[in-house]
Amino acid sequence: MSRPIRIMMWIVGLAFTLYLVLLAILWSQQERLIYPAPQTVGPTTGGFEEISYPTDDGLAISAGYREAEADKPTIVYFHGNGADWVSSVVATDRLVPAGYGVLAAEYRGYRGNPGTLSEEGLYLDGRAAIAFLARRGISADDIVIIGNSIGSGVATHLAAETGPRALVLISPFASMRQLVAEKIRWFPTSMFLRHRYENIEKIGAVEAPVLLLHGDADRVIPHAHTRQLAQVRRDAKLVIYPGKGHDLAWHDEAEEAVLSFLHTIPSESVTE
């Protein structure tokens, strides 16, 4: 075998080894990449009570809660992966003065909560949040579920299960599986991804009215994902904001759109 061929084979072997190493890192570190929980815990926000509720797998999840005014629904807000429940307070600061209650839901592994992060774990946390409200006499048709970014996965899953008054998704993905495949094109991500959040397969089972909001300058989750969801739910209200990025949930325009949408939904609109 000639020297040039040996060198070429060595280069190919090295490249393949590096590929396998990178694949192993992605496999083992995917939870840290998907759930970059904040490392610092800031103070709670005035007007919200810090509460705790149990999950079916034995955890106690701390979150934030503010009661609704009479005859107003309660919003269950599932935040994005780089925030915590206090960010949900900021994202609802125009909804609270209108009388809406807010359960700023939290996840295991976030803000000092116990537990190991996983897709099924976040669904358990979401069910626990809904159950907390049920114990306070708040039924599903008095609940509006809002999910931002990765919270859209929890929100869509819970909305399909529980039949809330309405579902609002802000900067959602069609599926985590699809999003990761688009971001990491040179690896077989569908083979090793443990967290898939298939919103596009579940949103059709949501019987409540749906509002979809996205910014066309979002570089984290392209707004094409929201358009895909709208193709499945053709009755959904879709709003794309020019020039807005992945921080859309904290812009006044998003909250105003939610308020306008909720004003159009009577309490009896949910299918029994």
Short mmCIF file of N, CA, C and O in Angstrom, two decimals, residues 26 77 81-82 87 95 107 178 180 183-184 209 216 224 230 263:
data_model
loop_
_atom_site.label_atom_id
_atom_site.label_comp_id
_atom_site.label_asym_id
_atom_site.label_seq_id
_atom_site.Cartn_x
_atom_site.Cartn_y
_atom_site.Cartn_z
N LEU A 26 -23.25 14.09 22.05
CA LEU A 26 -24.64 14.48 21.83
C LEU A 26 -25.60 13.53 22.54
O LEU A 26 -26.59 13.94 23.12
N TYR A 77 -49.18 28.68 32.66
CA TYR A 77 -48.13 29.14 31.74
C TYR A 77 -46.90 28.24 31.86
O TYR A 77 -46.30 28.12 32.93
N ASN A 81 -37.11 26.86 27.88
CA ASN A 81 -36.12 26.02 28.55
C ASN A 81 -35.00 26.79 29.23
O ASN A 81 -34.30 26.24 30.08
N GLY A 82 -34.81 28.07 28.91
CA GLY A 82 -33.73 28.83 29.51
C GLY A 82 -34.19 29.78 30.59
O GLY A 82 -33.45 30.68 30.99
N SER A 87 -40.12 34.20 35.01
CA SER A 87 -40.22 34.79 33.66
C SER A 87 -41.66 34.75 33.16
O SER A 87 -42.09 35.61 32.38
N LEU A 95 -51.93 40.45 31.41
CA LEU A 95 -53.08 39.59 31.62
C LEU A 95 -53.60 39.66 33.05
O LEU A 95 -54.81 39.64 33.29
N TYR A 107 -40.87 23.25 36.28
CA TYR A 107 -40.44 21.92 35.90
C TYR A 107 -39.48 21.34 36.93
O TYR A 107 -38.77 22.07 37.63
N GLN A 178 -37.95 17.16 14.84
CA GLN A 178 -37.71 17.87 13.58
C GLN A 178 -36.74 19.03 13.77
O GLN A 178 -35.84 19.24 12.95
N VAL A 180 -34.36 19.50 16.04
CA VAL A 180 -32.98 19.05 16.26
C VAL A 180 -32.38 18.54 14.96
O VAL A 180 -31.21 18.80 14.65
N LYS A 183 -31.25 21.45 13.01
CA LYS A 183 -30.09 22.14 13.58
C LYS A 183 -28.80 21.32 13.44
O LYS A 183 -27.71 21.88 13.28
N ILE A 184 -28.93 20.01 13.53
CA ILE A 184 -27.75 19.13 13.50
C ILE A 184 -27.93 18.16 12.35
O ILE A 184 -28.38 17.02 12.54
N PRO A 209 -60.17 26.15 21.25
CA PRO A 209 -59.63 27.13 20.29
C PRO A 209 -58.12 27.30 20.49
O PRO A 209 -57.63 27.22 21.62
N ASP A 216 -41.03 36.32 12.79
CA ASP A 216 -40.37 35.82 11.59
C ASP A 216 -38.86 36.01 11.62
O ASP A 216 -38.15 35.58 10.70
N ALA A 224 -41.52 28.77 10.40
CA ALA A 224 -42.11 27.73 9.55
C ALA A 224 -42.71 26.61 10.38
O ALA A 224 -43.68 25.95 9.95
N ALA A 230 -50.25 25.30 12.01
CA ALA A 230 -51.47 25.93 11.49
C ALA A 230 -52.05 25.14 10.32
O ALA A 230 -53.27 25.17 10.11
N HIS A 263 -60.85 37.26 24.69
CA HIS A 263 -62.11 38.00 24.74
C HIS A 263 -63.14 37.44 23.76
O HIS A 263 -64.34 37.67 23.92
#
